[in-house]
Short mmCIF file of C-alpha atoms in Angstrom, two decimals:
data_model
loop_
_atom_site.label_atom_id
_atom_site.label_comp_id
_atom_site.label_asym_id
_atom_site.label_seq_id
_atom_site.Cartn_x
_atom_site.Cartn_y
_atom_site.Cartn_z
CA MET A 296 0.00 0.00 0.00
CA PRO A 297 1.47 3.39 -0.96
CA LEU A 298 2.31 5.59 2.01
CA MET A 299 0.09 8.45 0.87
CA THR A 300 -2.98 6.22 1.10
CA LEU A 301 -2.17 5.80 4.80
CA ILE A 302 -2.56 9.55 5.40
CA PRO A 303 -5.55 10.56 3.28
CA GLU A 304 -6.25 14.21 2.58
CA GLY A 305 -9.55 15.60 3.76
CA GLN A 306 -9.37 13.99 7.19
CA THR A 307 -8.88 15.84 10.48
CA PRO A 308 -5.31 16.10 11.82
CA GLY A 309 -6.18 13.68 14.63
CA ARG A 310 -7.69 11.15 12.21
CA ARG A 311 -4.67 11.34 9.88
CA THR A 312 -2.33 10.81 12.85
CA ARG A 313 -4.38 7.87 14.09
CA LEU A 314 -4.51 6.22 10.67
CA LEU A 315 -0.77 6.51 10.16
CA ALA A 316 0.07 5.36 13.70
CA GLU A 317 -2.23 2.36 13.31
CA ALA A 318 -0.98 1.48 9.83
CA MET A 319 2.63 1.51 11.00
CA GLY A 320 1.69 -0.67 14.00
CA ASN A 321 -0.02 -3.10 11.65
CA ALA A 322 3.14 -3.10 9.49
CA LYS A 323 5.21 -4.69 12.26
CA PRO A 324 4.60 -8.32 11.12
CA ALA A 325 5.65 -7.45 7.56
CA PHE A 326 8.77 -5.77 8.93
CA MET A 327 9.56 -8.78 11.10
CA ASN A 328 9.28 -11.23 8.19
CA GLY A 329 11.18 -8.99 5.76
CA THR A 330 8.31 -8.18 3.39
CA LEU A 331 7.85 -4.50 4.27
CA THR A 332 9.28 -2.33 1.47
CA GLY A 333 9.40 1.18 0.06
CA PRO A 334 8.27 4.26 1.99
CA GLU A 335 6.48 2.10 4.56
CA LEU A 336 9.77 0.38 5.42
CA SER A 337 11.53 3.74 5.70
CA LEU A 338 8.86 5.19 7.98
CA TYR A 339 8.56 2.06 10.14
CA THR A 340 12.33 1.94 10.57
CA LYS A 341 12.47 5.64 11.46
CA LEU A 342 9.65 5.39 14.01
CA SER A 343 11.27 2.32 15.55
CA SER A 344 14.67 3.99 15.88
CA LEU A 345 13.56 7.10 17.75
CA GLN A 346 12.98 7.70 21.44
CA CYS A 347 9.27 7.24 22.25
CA TRP A 348 8.39 10.96 22.40
CA ASP A 349 10.32 11.74 19.22
CA ALA A 350 8.65 8.79 17.46
CA ALA A 351 5.16 9.99 18.46
CA LEU A 352 6.01 13.52 17.33
CA TYR A 353 7.46 12.24 14.04
CA CYS A 354 4.34 10.16 13.40
CA ALA A 355 2.02 13.15 13.98
CA TRP A 356 4.28 15.38 11.86
CA SER A 357 4.43 12.80 9.03
CA ALA A 358 0.63 12.61 9.02
CA LYS A 359 0.39 16.41 8.90
CA GLY A 360 -1.29 16.27 12.30
CA VAL A 361 1.09 18.87 13.76
CA ASN A 362 3.46 21.45 12.36
CA CYS A 363 6.87 21.38 14.03
CA PRO A 364 9.78 23.27 12.44
CA SER A 365 12.22 21.27 14.61
CA VAL A 366 11.27 18.02 12.85
CA THR A 367 12.96 17.01 9.61
CA MET A 368 13.31 13.73 7.77
CA ASP A 369 16.98 13.47 8.74
CA ASN A 370 17.06 14.42 12.44
CA LYS A 371 17.48 11.73 15.08
CA ASN A 372 16.54 13.94 18.03
CA TYR A 373 14.21 16.91 17.82
CA ASN A 374 14.81 18.46 21.27
CA VAL A 375 11.10 19.22 21.44
CA THR A 376 10.25 16.98 24.36
CA GLY A 377 11.99 14.74 26.84
CA ASN A 378 11.90 13.55 30.45
CA ASN A 379 11.72 17.06 31.90
CA ASN A 380 10.80 19.07 28.80
CA TYR A 381 7.33 18.23 27.52
CA ASN A 382 5.34 21.49 27.62
CA ARG A 383 5.52 22.03 23.84
CA ILE A 384 3.47 18.88 23.32
CA PHE A 385 1.40 18.67 26.52
CA GLY A 386 1.05 22.37 27.45
CA ALA A 387 2.02 24.35 30.53
CA THR A 388 -0.39 22.44 32.81
CA PRO A 389 -0.18 18.84 31.57
CA ARG A 390 -2.06 17.34 34.52
CA ALA A 391 -5.09 19.40 33.48
CA ARG A 392 -5.71 16.74 30.84
CA SER A 393 -5.39 13.67 33.05
CA VAL A 394 -6.77 10.27 32.10
CA ASN A 395 -7.93 8.91 35.46
CA THR A 396 -10.21 6.04 34.51
CA LEU A 397 -10.68 3.40 31.87
CA HIS A 398 -13.72 5.36 30.66
CA ASP A 399 -11.55 8.47 30.21
CA LEU A 400 -9.09 6.41 28.16
CA MET A 401 -11.79 4.91 25.95
CA THR A 402 -13.14 8.37 25.08
CA LEU A 403 -9.84 10.07 24.20
CA PRO A 404 -9.73 11.83 20.83
CA GLU A 405 -8.27 9.71 18.07
CA GLY A 406 -4.67 10.49 17.18
CA CYS A 407 -3.96 12.40 20.38
CA PHE A 408 -0.63 12.31 22.20
CA VAL A 409 -0.72 10.24 25.40
CA GLY A 410 1.95 10.82 28.02
CA PHE A 411 2.86 8.93 31.16
CA LEU A 412 3.98 11.46 33.76
CA SER A 413 5.54 10.39 37.07
CA ASN A 414 4.42 11.98 40.32
CA LEU A 415 7.82 13.71 40.32
CA GLY A 416 6.97 15.45 37.03
CA VAL A 417 9.20 13.28 34.83
CA MET A 418 7.79 12.16 31.47
CA ARG A 419 8.23 8.39 31.35
CA HIS A 420 6.67 7.56 27.99
CA VAL A 421 4.65 8.99 25.06
CA MET A 422 2.35 7.21 22.58
CA ILE A 423 -0.39 8.02 20.04
CA HIS A 424 -3.96 7.02 20.96
CA THR A 425 -5.49 5.16 18.04
CA SER A 426 -9.00 4.29 19.25
CA ASN A 427 -10.89 2.50 22.01
CA GLY A 428 -8.02 2.74 24.46
CA HIS A 429 -5.41 1.33 22.11
CA GLY A 430 -2.21 3.14 21.30
CA ALA A 431 0.81 3.04 19.05
CA GLY A 432 4.35 3.77 20.06
CA ASN A 433 7.96 2.72 20.41
CA LYS A 434 9.95 1.43 23.39
CA SER A 435 6.76 0.82 25.38
CA ASP A 436 8.19 -1.76 27.79
CA CYS A 437 8.77 0.96 30.40
CA VAL A 438 4.99 1.15 30.95
CA PHE A 439 3.50 -2.03 29.47
CA THR A 440 4.53 -5.63 30.11
CA ASP A 441 3.39 -6.47 26.56
CA GLY A 442 5.60 -3.69 25.14
CA ASN A 443 9.00 -4.18 23.58
CA THR A 444 12.26 -2.28 23.94
CA GLY A 445 12.09 -1.26 20.28
CA GLY A 446 9.82 -1.43 17.27
CA TRP A 447 6.70 0.66 16.60
CA GLU A 448 3.76 -1.39 17.86
CA LEU A 449 0.09 -1.32 18.80
CA LEU A 450 -0.80 -1.96 22.44
CA ASP A 451 -3.88 -2.00 24.65
CA MET A 452 -3.32 0.98 26.94
CA ALA A 453 -6.19 -0.20 29.17
CA HIS A 454 -3.62 -2.50 30.79
CA PHE A 455 -2.23 0.63 32.50
CA PHE A 456 -5.34 0.51 34.73
CA GLY A 457 -5.31 -3.30 35.04
CA LYS A 458 -2.54 -5.87 34.82
CA ASP A 459 0.20 -3.24 34.42
CA SER A 460 -1.01 -0.88 37.16
CA ASN A 461 1.97 -1.75 39.37
CA HIS A 462 4.53 -2.35 36.61
CA ASN A 463 7.74 -0.33 36.81
CA GLY A 464 6.37 2.63 38.78
CA ASN A 465 2.98 2.89 37.07
CA SER A 466 1.25 3.25 40.45
CA HIS A 467 3.07 6.59 40.76
CA THR A 468 2.29 7.72 37.21
CA THR A 469 -0.50 9.81 35.70
CA MET A 470 -1.67 9.32 32.13
CA ILE A 471 -2.18 12.65 30.33
CA TYR A 472 -3.18 13.59 26.78
CA MET A 473 -3.15 16.39 24.23
CA PRO A 474 -5.38 16.39 21.13
CA VAL A 475 -3.70 16.63 17.72
CA THR A 476 -5.42 19.49 15.92
CA GLY A 477 -2.85 20.76 13.45
CA GLN A 478 -1.19 22.90 16.12
CA VAL A 479 2.33 24.28 15.85
CA ILE A 480 4.67 22.58 18.31
#
């Protein structure tokens, strides 16, 4: 499937981001068995090589979900967000958009950024919400037992409130989100 069909014009920025994040997560089996080719291979490889927050940002940027002058095709680190520097994506008061329940998670806007913020104010992880509590991201093992240390993948983020609630500091972590609306980051 050509890459441009994964990010159709005429959709909202959040929908485009969701569709691309999901398509790249669904591409993982083809990557693993060596049948992923062309632009899809390039994008999957790029997403899988970046730190989680840079991968989520690159996905949203690639889908034209956000505009970020710091992002280019060649950069490996965008210096837009990190452990202690996440306001450009999540705003000045990130806890104002907390996801406190499974119901909150299930009703998140499609394609939004989802962050995992420690009680000490350190960003632990960032993903893209696809739909119905599922998310796409890279290096998700820090929050999810089903996650891997590398490789863009789709995961059920509902496990944050269930089987993974005590995994690796999750009991001291707040899930937050920021809609993708075409904003400049």
